[in-house]
Amino acid sequence: MNSDHTYFTISINPQHSNSELSVLFGGEGKPVPLHKNGPAVYDYYLIHTVLSGEGTFEMQNRTYRCAAGDSFIIYPGELFSYVADADQPWHYTWVAFTGRAAGMLLSHIGVSLQHAVIYGSNSRVIRHHYRRIRSCFRQSDHPALEDLESAGWLRLLLRELGQTNSHRLSVKPVTETEIDRQIGQAIRYLELQYTQSVSIEELARNLGYHRTYLCKMFKQSTGLAPMQYLFKIRMERAKQLLETSMTIDQVASSVGFNDALYFSKQFRKWTGAAPSVYRKELKA
C-alpha cells in the first residue's frame, strides 16, 4: 500500500512502443487529505478522472477546481501540481501515454494547454474504460498485443471524453448547410474508394438524396460531376504510380480499371500521352 493513499493500484505496459499512440501505465488511487504531486514536469501525457471527492489542479498559471466526473490533463514538459482536498480528498483513476498522435487526438477532443480540464463526464463509462486499459497488462505472454489492445481502449476513453467536451470541439462554420456536409462526405467517399467500382446511385442512396440532385449540388460545389471528380482522382493517382516500377497493368488495377487498354486510352485523354510515353518523359 502506498503510504500517501488509502487505496492504490497501478498496471504498467511492459512493451516499449514507438507507435502513434501507446499507453505507458494506468492506475487508480485514493490519496490522503492534502496529498500533493508537484510542482513537477513529466515527459508524457497523463489524464486523471475524478471518481469522487475534490481537489485542485494547476498548470500554465491556471488553477482548476475538480470534482467527481471531471478530468484533468497534464502535458509533457509543462510544470504542474495537483492536491487533494482537505475534507473530501479525491478518488481518481489515471492513464499515462505517449505517441506521435497523442497531442493531435487531445486537440480533436477539445483539450489544449489553455483548456486542460473536461467537466462532468460519465464516470461509470469512463471508469470501465480505465479498468479495461489496466487489465490489458495482466492477460497474456504477448506484450505487443497488449500494447495494441490498451491503445484501442485509450482511444475509446478519449472518444468518451470528447463526447463530454463536445462544446469545445472544432466545428465547421455555422453557415455550412446539410448538403455541404453531405458533399464533403461524398468527396471523402470517392477519395477512399477510387480503387473500387463506384456507383453514384448507391452513393446518393447512402446520403439520402436522389442521384440527379446529388450530381447537381456536387457540381455546384466542386465544378465537376461526381464521375468526373472520381476520374480526376484516378488519373492523378495513376500519374504518381507511374513514377514507380509498377507495370501498366498494376497501375491500372490500382486505380480502379480492370482493363489496362481502356485505362491507357483514358489516361491519354487526360494527359495527352499514353502511360508508357508519360513514364518515359518522367525519366527524360
mmCIF file of N, CA and C in Angstrom, residues 36-160:
data_model
loop_
_atom_site.group_PDB
_atom_site.id
_atom_site.type_symbol
_atom_site.label_atom_id
_atom_site.label_comp_id
_atom_site.label_asym_id
_atom_site.label_seq_id
_atom_site.Cartn_x
_atom_site.Cartn_y
_atom_site.Cartn_z
ATOM 1 N N LYS A 36 -0.205 15.916 -2.251
ATOM 2 C CA LYS A 36 0.159 16.779 -3.368
ATOM 3 C C LYS A 36 1.203 16.129 -4.262
ATOM 4 N N ASN A 37 1.034 16.317 -5.563
ATOM 5 C CA ASN A 37 2.040 15.959 -6.564
ATOM 6 C C ASN A 37 2.527 17.250 -7.218
ATOM 7 N N GLY A 38 3.846 17.421 -7.321
ATOM 8 C CA GLY A 38 4.401 18.614 -7.925
ATOM 9 C C GLY A 38 4.679 19.706 -6.905
ATOM 10 N N PRO A 39 5.146 20.855 -7.435
ATOM 11 C CA PRO A 39 5.351 21.172 -8.854
ATOM 12 C C PRO A 39 6.384 20.239 -9.501
ATOM 13 N N ALA A 40 6.064 19.769 -10.682
ATOM 14 C CA ALA A 40 6.922 18.821 -11.383
ATOM 15 C C ALA A 40 6.645 18.884 -12.874
ATOM 16 N N VAL A 41 7.476 18.181 -13.648
ATOM 17 C CA VAL A 41 7.313 18.081 -15.093
ATOM 18 C C VAL A 41 7.428 16.614 -15.483
ATOM 19 N N TYR A 42 6.521 16.120 -16.313
ATOM 20 C CA TYR A 42 6.600 14.767 -16.846
ATOM 21 C C TYR A 42 6.969 14.825 -18.324
ATOM 22 N N ASP A 43 7.415 13.687 -18.862
ATOM 23 C CA ASP A 43 7.734 13.628 -20.292
ATOM 24 C C ASP A 43 6.683 12.831 -21.059
ATOM 25 N N TYR A 44 5.481 12.749 -20.521
ATOM 26 C CA TYR A 44 4.378 12.039 -21.162
ATOM 27 C C TYR A 44 3.069 12.746 -20.830
ATOM 28 N N TYR A 45 2.024 12.380 -21.537
ATOM 29 C CA TYR A 45 0.683 12.876 -21.234
ATOM 30 C C TYR A 45 0.086 12.044 -20.103
ATOM 31 N N LEU A 46 -0.708 12.681 -19.252
ATOM 32 C CA LEU A 46 -1.312 11.979 -18.123
ATOM 33 C C LEU A 46 -2.704 12.540 -17.881
ATOM 34 N N ILE A 47 -3.705 11.675 -17.974
ATOM 35 C CA ILE A 47 -5.092 12.070 -17.730
ATOM 36 C C ILE A 47 -5.546 11.468 -16.400
ATOM 37 N N HIS A 48 -6.113 12.294 -15.541
ATOM 38 C CA HIS A 48 -6.771 11.849 -14.314
ATOM 39 C C HIS A 48 -8.265 12.121 -14.446
ATOM 40 N N THR A 49 -9.088 11.185 -14.036
ATOM 41 C CA THR A 49 -10.527 11.407 -13.934
ATOM 42 C C THR A 49 -10.943 11.194 -12.485
ATOM 43 N N VAL A 50 -11.621 12.186 -11.936
ATOM 44 C CA VAL A 50 -12.047 12.135 -10.535
ATOM 45 C C VAL A 50 -13.320 11.299 -10.424
ATOM 46 N N LEU A 51 -13.269 10.286 -9.558
ATOM 47 C CA LEU A 51 -14.422 9.411 -9.349
ATOM 48 C C LEU A 51 -15.283 9.890 -8.195
ATOM 49 N N SER A 52 -14.663 10.473 -7.180
ATOM 50 C CA SER A 52 -15.380 11.055 -6.052
ATOM 51 C C SER A 52 -14.447 12.031 -5.348
ATOM 52 N N GLY A 53 -15.003 12.843 -4.446
ATOM 53 C CA GLY A 53 -14.191 13.814 -3.734
ATOM 54 C C GLY A 53 -13.813 15.005 -4.592
ATOM 55 N N GLU A 54 -12.841 15.780 -4.100
ATOM 56 C CA GLU A 54 -12.448 17.009 -4.772
ATOM 57 C C GLU A 54 -10.951 17.246 -4.657
ATOM 58 N N GLY A 55 -10.461 18.176 -5.477
ATOM 59 C CA GLY A 55 -9.066 18.566 -5.431
ATOM 60 C C GLY A 55 -8.806 19.723 -6.360
ATOM 61 N N THR A 56 -7.551 20.173 -6.417
ATOM 62 C CA THR A 56 -7.169 21.316 -7.224
ATOM 63 C C THR A 56 -6.009 20.950 -8.139
ATOM 64 N N PHE A 57 -6.104 21.381 -9.389
ATOM 65 C CA PHE A 57 -5.085 21.123 -10.400
ATOM 66 C C PHE A 57 -4.564 22.457 -10.916
ATOM 67 N N GLU A 58 -3.244 22.566 -11.080
ATOM 68 C CA GLU A 58 -2.642 23.790 -11.589
ATOM 69 C C GLU A 58 -1.689 23.465 -12.728
ATOM 70 N N MET A 59 -1.783 24.249 -13.806
ATOM 71 C CA MET A 59 -0.862 24.141 -14.938
ATOM 72 C C MET A 59 -0.973 25.408 -15.760
ATOM 73 N N GLN A 60 0.128 25.867 -16.322
ATOM 74 C CA GLN A 60 0.148 27.073 -17.157
ATOM 75 C C GLN A 60 -0.437 28.287 -16.417
ATOM 76 N N ASN A 61 -0.131 28.402 -15.129
ATOM 77 C CA ASN A 61 -0.603 29.513 -14.303
ATOM 78 C C ASN A 61 -2.126 29.576 -14.208
ATOM 79 N N ARG A 62 -2.775 28.430 -14.425
ATOM 80 C CA ARG A 62 -4.218 28.338 -14.269
ATOM 81 C C ARG A 62 -4.537 27.351 -13.153
ATOM 82 N N THR A 63 -5.544 27.659 -12.381
ATOM 83 C CA THR A 63 -5.971 26.793 -11.284
ATOM 84 C C THR A 63 -7.381 26.290 -11.561
ATOM 85 N N TYR A 64 -7.560 24.972 -11.472
ATOM 86 C CA TYR A 64 -8.854 24.347 -11.734
ATOM 87 C C TYR A 64 -9.319 23.592 -10.489
ATOM 88 N N ARG A 65 -10.552 23.795 -10.104
ATOM 89 C CA ARG A 65 -11.154 23.011 -9.036
ATOM 90 C C ARG A 65 -11.888 21.842 -9.674
ATOM 91 N N CYS A 66 -11.542 20.628 -9.291
ATOM 92 C CA CYS A 66 -12.106 19.431 -9.928
ATOM 93 C C CYS A 66 -12.842 18.569 -8.919
ATOM 94 N N ALA A 67 -13.961 18.006 -9.357
ATOM 95 C CA ALA A 67 -14.783 17.130 -8.522
ATOM 96 C C ALA A 67 -15.178 15.900 -9.332
ATOM 97 N N ALA A 68 -16.053 15.078 -8.766
ATOM 98 C CA ALA A 68 -16.444 13.822 -9.412
ATOM 99 C C ALA A 68 -16.936 14.060 -10.839
ATOM 100 N N GLY A 69 -16.399 13.287 -11.769
ATOM 101 C CA GLY A 69 -16.770 13.399 -13.172
ATOM 102 C C GLY A 69 -15.858 14.289 -13.980
ATOM 103 N N ASP A 70 -14.973 15.033 -13.315
ATOM 104 C CA ASP A 70 -14.057 15.927 -14.030
ATOM 105 C C ASP A 70 -12.746 15.206 -14.342
ATOM 106 N N SER A 71 -12.121 15.596 -15.449
ATOM 107 C CA SER A 71 -10.839 15.018 -15.862
ATOM 108 C C SER A 71 -9.849 16.137 -16.122
ATOM 109 N N PHE A 72 -8.631 15.982 -15.625
ATOM 110 C CA PHE A 72 -7.601 16.981 -15.910
ATOM 111 C C PHE A 72 -6.427 16.319 -16.616
ATOM 112 N N ILE A 73 -5.811 17.071 -17.522
ATOM 113 C CA ILE A 73 -4.814 16.521 -18.432
ATOM 114 C C ILE A 73 -3.488 17.248 -18.252
ATOM 115 N N ILE A 74 -2.443 16.490 -17.955
ATOM 116 C CA ILE A 74 -1.088 17.014 -17.826
ATOM 117 C C ILE A 74 -0.368 16.806 -19.154
ATOM 118 N N TYR A 75 0.316 17.854 -19.617
ATOM 119 C CA TYR A 75 1.057 17.795 -20.866
ATOM 120 C C TYR A 75 2.552 17.587 -20.604
ATOM 121 N N PRO A 76 3.223 16.861 -21.475
ATOM 122 C CA PRO A 76 4.668 16.682 -21.293
ATOM 123 C C PRO A 76 5.410 18.011 -21.366
ATOM 124 N N GLY A 77 6.387 18.163 -20.482
ATOM 125 C CA GLY A 77 7.195 19.371 -20.488
ATOM 126 C C GLY A 77 6.556 20.565 -19.827
ATOM 127 N N GLU A 78 5.352 20.409 -19.275
ATOM 128 C CA GLU A 78 4.644 21.516 -18.640
ATOM 129 C C GLU A 78 4.660 21.358 -17.118
ATOM 130 N N LEU A 79 5.034 22.428 -16.422
ATOM 131 C CA LEU A 79 5.048 22.417 -14.966
ATOM 132 C C LEU A 79 3.619 22.332 -14.438
ATOM 133 N N PHE A 80 3.392 21.427 -13.502
ATOM 134 C CA PHE A 80 2.045 21.211 -12.960
ATOM 135 C C PHE A 80 2.138 20.886 -11.478
ATOM 136 N N SER A 81 0.982 20.929 -10.830
ATOM 137 C CA SER A 81 0.836 20.386 -9.481
ATOM 138 C C SER A 81 -0.638 20.079 -9.270
ATOM 139 N N TYR A 82 -0.928 19.138 -8.389
ATOM 140 C CA TYR A 82 -2.318 18.887 -8.006
ATOM 141 C C TYR A 82 -2.355 18.383 -6.581
ATOM 142 N N VAL A 83 -3.427 18.747 -5.864
ATOM 143 C CA VAL A 83 -3.522 18.461 -4.436
ATOM 144 C C VAL A 83 -4.936 18.042 -4.074
ATOM 145 N N ALA A 84 -5.045 17.049 -3.207
ATOM 146 C CA ALA A 84 -6.342 16.560 -2.750
ATOM 147 C C ALA A 84 -6.960 17.526 -1.748
ATOM 148 N N ASP A 85 -8.274 17.589 -1.731
ATOM 149 C CA ASP A 85 -8.997 18.442 -0.792
ATOM 150 C C ASP A 85 -8.733 18.002 0.648
ATOM 151 N N ALA A 86 -8.766 18.953 1.571
ATOM 152 C CA ALA A 86 -8.505 18.644 2.976
ATOM 153 C C ALA A 86 -9.642 17.854 3.616
ATOM 154 N N ASP A 87 -10.879 18.119 3.209
ATOM 155 C CA ASP A 87 -12.037 17.479 3.839
ATOM 156 C C ASP A 87 -12.580 16.300 3.035
ATOM 157 N N GLN A 88 -12.590 16.454 1.711
ATOM 158 C CA GLN A 88 -13.101 15.396 0.835
ATOM 159 C C GLN A 88 -12.053 15.083 -0.230
ATOM 160 N N PRO A 89 -10.971 14.411 0.148
ATOM 161 C CA PRO A 89 -9.915 14.126 -0.836
ATOM 162 C C PRO A 89 -10.444 13.256 -1.964
ATOM 163 N N TRP A 90 -9.956 13.561 -3.138
ATOM 164 C CA TRP A 90 -10.489 12.869 -4.299
ATOM 165 C C TRP A 90 -10.017 11.415 -4.407
ATOM 166 N N HIS A 91 -10.833 10.657 -5.086
ATOM 167 C CA HIS A 91 -10.529 9.299 -5.519
ATOM 168 C C HIS A 91 -10.507 9.378 -7.039
ATOM 169 N N TYR A 92 -9.362 9.056 -7.648
ATOM 170 C CA TYR A 92 -9.257 9.234 -9.091
ATOM 171 C C TYR A 92 -8.605 8.030 -9.761
ATOM 172 N N THR A 93 -8.748 7.991 -11.070
ATOM 173 C CA THR A 93 -8.113 6.973 -11.893
ATOM 174 C C THR A 93 -7.349 7.687 -12.995
ATOM 175 N N TRP A 94 -6.297 7.065 -13.508
ATOM 176 C CA TRP A 94 -5.438 7.781 -14.447
ATOM 177 C C TRP A 94 -4.856 6.860 -15.514
ATOM 178 N N VAL A 95 -4.370 7.490 -16.583
ATOM 179 C CA VAL A 95 -3.655 6.777 -17.638
ATOM 180 C C VAL A 95 -2.586 7.707 -18.203
ATOM 181 N N ALA A 96 -1.385 7.165 -18.366
ATOM 182 C CA ALA A 96 -0.272 7.898 -18.968
ATOM 183 C C ALA A 96 -0.003 7.329 -20.351
ATOM 184 N N PHE A 97 0.319 8.201 -21.314
ATOM 185 C CA PHE A 97 0.520 7.724 -22.675
ATOM 186 C C PHE A 97 1.444 8.662 -23.446
ATOM 187 N N THR A 98 1.972 8.148 -24.530
ATOM 188 C CA THR A 98 2.810 8.915 -25.443
ATOM 189 C C THR A 98 2.400 8.572 -26.866
ATOM 190 N N GLY A 99 3.122 9.116 -27.836
ATOM 191 C CA GLY A 99 2.876 8.762 -29.230
ATOM 192 C C GLY A 99 2.789 9.985 -30.114
ATOM 193 N N ARG A 100 3.095 9.776 -31.390
ATOM 194 C CA ARG A 100 3.087 10.876 -32.355
ATOM 195 C C ARG A 100 1.712 11.511 -32.495
ATOM 196 N N ALA A 101 0.655 10.718 -32.288
ATOM 197 C CA ALA A 101 -0.703 11.228 -32.484
ATOM 198 C C ALA A 101 -1.338 11.740 -31.200
ATOM 199 N N ALA A 102 -0.646 11.623 -30.080
ATOM 200 C CA ALA A 102 -1.261 11.930 -28.785
ATOM 201 C C ALA A 102 -1.767 13.371 -28.718
ATOM 202 N N GLY A 103 -0.904 14.324 -29.029
ATOM 203 C CA GLY A 103 -1.313 15.720 -28.957
ATOM 204 C C GLY A 103 -2.444 16.044 -29.907
ATOM 205 N N MET A 104 -2.390 15.491 -31.121
ATOM 206 C CA MET A 104 -3.429 15.733 -32.113
ATOM 207 C C MET A 104 -4.771 15.183 -31.633
ATOM 208 N N LEU A 105 -4.768 13.982 -31.043
ATOM 209 C CA LEU A 105 -6.009 13.388 -30.575
ATOM 210 C C LEU A 105 -6.612 14.197 -29.432
ATOM 211 N N LEU A 106 -5.782 14.706 -28.547
ATOM 212 C CA LEU A 106 -6.297 15.564 -27.479
ATOM 213 C C LEU A 106 -6.910 16.827 -28.059
ATOM 214 N N SER A 107 -6.265 17.367 -29.074
ATOM 215 C CA SER A 107 -6.825 18.545 -29.733
ATOM 216 C C SER A 107 -8.175 18.235 -30.359
ATOM 217 N N HIS A 108 -8.299 17.037 -30.925
ATOM 218 C CA HIS A 108 -9.556 16.651 -31.558
ATOM 219 C C HIS A 108 -10.703 16.543 -30.559
ATOM 220 N N ILE A 109 -10.404 16.266 -29.301
ATOM 221 C CA ILE A 109 -11.476 16.170 -28.304
ATOM 222 C C ILE A 109 -11.631 17.478 -27.525
ATOM 223 N N GLY A 110 -11.012 18.545 -28.023
ATOM 224 C CA GLY A 110 -11.222 19.858 -27.426
ATOM 225 C C GLY A 110 -10.332 20.195 -26.250
ATOM 226 N N VAL A 111 -9.238 19.443 -26.071
ATOM 227 C CA VAL A 111 -8.314 19.682 -24.963
ATOM 228 C C VAL A 111 -7.100 20.437 -25.475
ATOM 229 N N SER A 112 -6.608 21.370 -24.673
ATOM 230 C CA SER A 112 -5.410 22.126 -25.015
ATOM 231 C C SER A 112 -4.753 22.587 -23.729
ATOM 232 N N LEU A 113 -3.592 23.213 -23.852
ATOM 233 C CA LEU A 113 -2.922 23.760 -22.671
ATOM 234 C C LEU A 113 -3.778 24.822 -22.004
ATOM 235 N N GLN A 114 -4.593 25.502 -22.791
ATOM 236 C CA GLN A 114 -5.453 26.542 -22.248
ATOM 237 C C GLN A 114 -6.772 25.993 -21.705
ATOM 238 N N HIS A 115 -7.127 24.796 -22.111
ATOM 239 C CA HIS A 115 -8.368 24.158 -21.654
ATOM 240 C C HIS A 115 -8.033 22.713 -21.279
ATOM 241 N N ALA A 116 -7.408 22.559 -20.114
ATOM 242 C CA ALA A 116 -6.845 21.267 -19.733
ATOM 243 C C ALA A 116 -7.740 20.467 -18.796
ATOM 244 N N VAL A 117 -8.994 20.857 -18.647
ATOM 245 C CA VAL A 117 -9.934 20.127 -17.799
ATOM 246 C C VAL A 117 -11.226 19.892 -18.572
ATOM 247 N N ILE A 118 -11.756 18.683 -18.465
ATOM 248 C CA ILE A 118 -13.063 18.333 -19.025
ATOM 249 C C ILE A 118 -14.002 18.105 -17.846
ATOM 250 N N TYR A 119 -15.105 18.810 -17.820
ATOM 251 C CA TYR A 119 -16.009 18.755 -16.677
ATOM 252 C C TYR A 119 -17.208 17.846 -16.936
ATOM 253 N N GLY A 120 -17.563 17.071 -15.928
ATOM 254 C CA GLY A 120 -18.838 16.365 -15.907
ATOM 255 C C GLY A 120 -18.972 15.167 -16.815
ATOM 256 N N SER A 121 -17.959 14.315 -16.915
ATOM 257 C CA SER A 121 -18.056 13.120 -17.755
ATOM 258 C C SER A 121 -18.856 12.031 -17.048
ATOM 259 N N ASN A 122 -19.249 11.023 -17.817
ATOM 260 C CA ASN A 122 -19.958 9.870 -17.269
ATOM 261 C C ASN A 122 -18.943 8.968 -16.578
ATOM 262 N N SER A 123 -18.811 9.091 -15.283
ATOM 263 C CA SER A 123 -17.739 8.394 -14.565
ATOM 264 C C SER A 123 -17.879 6.877 -14.645
ATOM 265 N N ARG A 124 -19.111 6.354 -14.795
ATOM 266 C CA ARG A 124 -19.295 4.904 -14.863
ATOM 267 C C ARG A 124 -18.675 4.345 -16.137
ATOM 268 N N VAL A 125 -18.979 4.973 -17.274
ATOM 269 C CA VAL A 125 -18.417 4.521 -18.542
ATOM 270 C C VAL A 125 -16.907 4.764 -18.571
ATOM 271 N N ILE A 126 -16.519 5.944 -18.112
ATOM 272 C CA ILE A 126 -15.102 6.290 -18.087
ATOM 273 C C ILE A 126 -14.325 5.292 -17.234
ATOM 274 N N ARG A 127 -14.838 4.981 -16.062
ATOM 275 C CA ARG A 127 -14.134 4.060 -15.163
ATOM 276 C C ARG A 127 -13.984 2.689 -15.797
ATOM 277 N N HIS A 128 -14.993 2.268 -16.544
ATOM 278 C CA HIS A 128 -14.923 0.988 -17.246
ATOM 279 C C HIS A 128 -13.752 0.977 -18.223
ATOM 280 N N HIS A 129 -13.589 2.056 -18.987
ATOM 281 C CA HIS A 129 -12.502 2.125 -19.956
ATOM 282 C C HIS A 129 -11.138 2.113 -19.261
ATOM 283 N N TYR A 130 -11.026 2.845 -18.161
ATOM 284 C CA TYR A 130 -9.771 2.828 -17.415
ATOM 285 C C TYR A 130 -9.452 1.415 -16.915
ATOM 286 N N ARG A 131 -10.442 0.725 -16.425
ATOM 287 C CA ARG A 131 -10.223 -0.650 -15.934
ATOM 288 C C ARG A 131 -9.778 -1.568 -17.055
ATOM 289 N N ARG A 132 -10.399 -1.414 -18.225
ATOM 290 C CA ARG A 132 -10.013 -2.262 -19.350
ATOM 291 C C ARG A 132 -8.579 -1.976 -19.781
ATOM 292 N N ILE A 133 -8.168 -0.718 -19.716
ATOM 293 C CA ILE A 133 -6.772 -0.386 -20.042
ATOM 294 C C ILE A 133 -5.838 -1.111 -19.090
ATOM 295 N N ARG A 134 -6.126 -1.041 -17.788
ATOM 296 C CA ARG A 134 -5.243 -1.681 -16.806
ATOM 297 C C ARG A 134 -5.239 -3.199 -16.955
ATOM 298 N N SER A 135 -6.389 -3.749 -17.286
ATOM 299 C CA SER A 135 -6.483 -5.210 -17.391
ATOM 300 C C SER A 135 -5.728 -5.758 -18.595
ATOM 301 N N CYS A 136 -5.433 -4.900 -19.567
ATOM 302 C CA CYS A 136 -4.701 -5.355 -20.758
ATOM 303 C C CYS A 136 -3.348 -5.957 -20.392
ATOM 304 N N PHE A 137 -2.743 -5.476 -19.321
ATOM 305 C CA PHE A 137 -1.382 -5.869 -18.989
ATOM 306 C C PHE A 137 -1.321 -7.025 -17.996
ATOM 307 N N ARG A 138 -2.403 -7.788 -17.912
ATOM 308 C CA ARG A 138 -2.453 -8.903 -16.974
ATOM 309 C C ARG A 138 -2.987 -10.177 -17.621
ATOM 310 N N GLN A 139 -2.997 -10.220 -18.941
ATOM 311 C CA GLN A 139 -3.749 -11.286 -19.592
ATOM 312 C C GLN A 139 -2.911 -12.315 -20.329
ATOM 313 N N SER A 140 -1.764 -11.959 -20.884
ATOM 314 C CA SER A 140 -1.115 -12.886 -21.793
ATOM 315 C C SER A 140 0.399 -12.755 -21.728
ATOM 316 N N ASP A 141 1.048 -13.594 -22.526
ATOM 317 C CA ASP A 141 2.510 -13.550 -22.639
ATOM 318 C C ASP A 141 2.937 -12.809 -23.905
ATOM 319 N N HIS A 142 2.039 -11.979 -24.427
ATOM 320 C CA HIS A 142 2.310 -11.274 -25.681
ATOM 321 C C HIS A 142 2.183 -9.768 -25.463
ATOM 322 N N PRO A 143 3.216 -9.123 -24.952
ATOM 323 C CA PRO A 143 3.126 -7.692 -24.639
ATOM 324 C C PRO A 143 2.825 -6.807 -25.834
ATOM 325 N N ALA A 144 3.259 -7.192 -27.025
ATOM 326 C CA ALA A 144 2.967 -6.372 -28.205
ATOM 327 C C ALA A 144 1.465 -6.314 -28.467
ATOM 328 N N LEU A 145 0.779 -7.449 -28.246
ATOM 329 C CA LEU A 145 -0.669 -7.475 -28.428
ATOM 330 C C LEU A 145 -1.369 -6.693 -27.326
ATOM 331 N N GLU A 146 -0.841 -6.756 -26.120
ATOM 332 C CA GLU A 146 -1.408 -5.993 -25.020
ATOM 333 C C GLU A 146 -1.270 -4.497 -25.278
ATOM 334 N N ASP A 147 -0.151 -4.109 -25.866
ATOM 335 C CA ASP A 147 0.067 -2.705 -26.207
ATOM 336 C C ASP A 147 -0.970 -2.241 -27.219
ATOM 337 N N LEU A 148 -1.248 -3.072 -28.218
ATOM 338 C CA LEU A 148 -2.264 -2.735 -29.210
ATOM 339 C C LEU A 148 -3.643 -2.598 -28.570
ATOM 340 N N GLU A 149 -3.980 -3.540 -27.703
ATOM 341 C CA GLU A 149 -5.303 -3.523 -27.074
ATOM 342 C C GLU A 149 -5.471 -2.302 -26.180
ATOM 343 N N SER A 150 -4.458 -1.993 -25.397
ATOM 344 C CA SER A 150 -4.567 -0.859 -24.480
ATOM 345 C C SER A 150 -4.723 0.452 -25.250
ATOM 346 N N ALA A 151 -4.038 0.562 -26.400
ATOM 347 C CA ALA A 151 -4.184 1.767 -27.216
ATOM 348 C C ALA A 151 -5.606 1.885 -27.760
ATOM 349 N N GLY A 152 -6.210 0.742 -28.068
ATOM 350 C CA GLY A 152 -7.598 0.759 -28.526
ATOM 351 C C GLY A 152 -8.545 1.254 -27.448
ATOM 352 N N TRP A 153 -8.352 0.774 -26.223
ATOM 353 C CA TRP A 153 -9.195 1.228 -25.115
ATOM 354 C C TRP A 153 -8.942 2.687 -24.791
ATOM 355 N N LEU A 154 -7.696 3.138 -24.950
ATOM 356 C CA LEU A 154 -7.399 4.551 -24.741
ATOM 357 C C LEU A 154 -8.155 5.410 -25.748
ATOM 358 N N ARG A 155 -8.223 4.968 -26.992
ATOM 359 C CA ARG A 155 -8.976 5.720 -28.000
ATOM 360 C C ARG A 155 -10.452 5.803 -27.619
ATOM 361 N N LEU A 156 -11.008 4.713 -27.094
ATOM 362 C CA LEU A 156 -12.407 4.740 -26.656
ATOM 363 C C LEU A 156 -12.591 5.695 -25.480
ATOM 364 N N LEU A 157 -11.613 5.714 -24.591
ATOM 365 C CA LEU A 157 -11.659 6.655 -23.476
ATOM 366 C C LEU A 157 -11.642 8.093 -23.986
ATOM 367 N N LEU A 158 -10.757 8.386 -24.930
ATOM 368 C CA LEU A 158 -10.681 9.729 -25.488
ATOM 369 C C LEU A 158 -11.970 10.099 -26.205
ATOM 370 N N ARG A 159 -12.554 9.121 -26.867
ATOM 371 C CA ARG A 159 -13.829 9.384 -27.544
ATOM 372 C C ARG A 159 -14.895 9.770 -26.527
ATOM 373 N N GLU A 160 -14.963 9.060 -25.413
ATOM 374 C CA GLU A 160 -15.959 9.350 -24.377
ATOM 375 C C GLU A 160 -15.719 10.733 -23.775
#
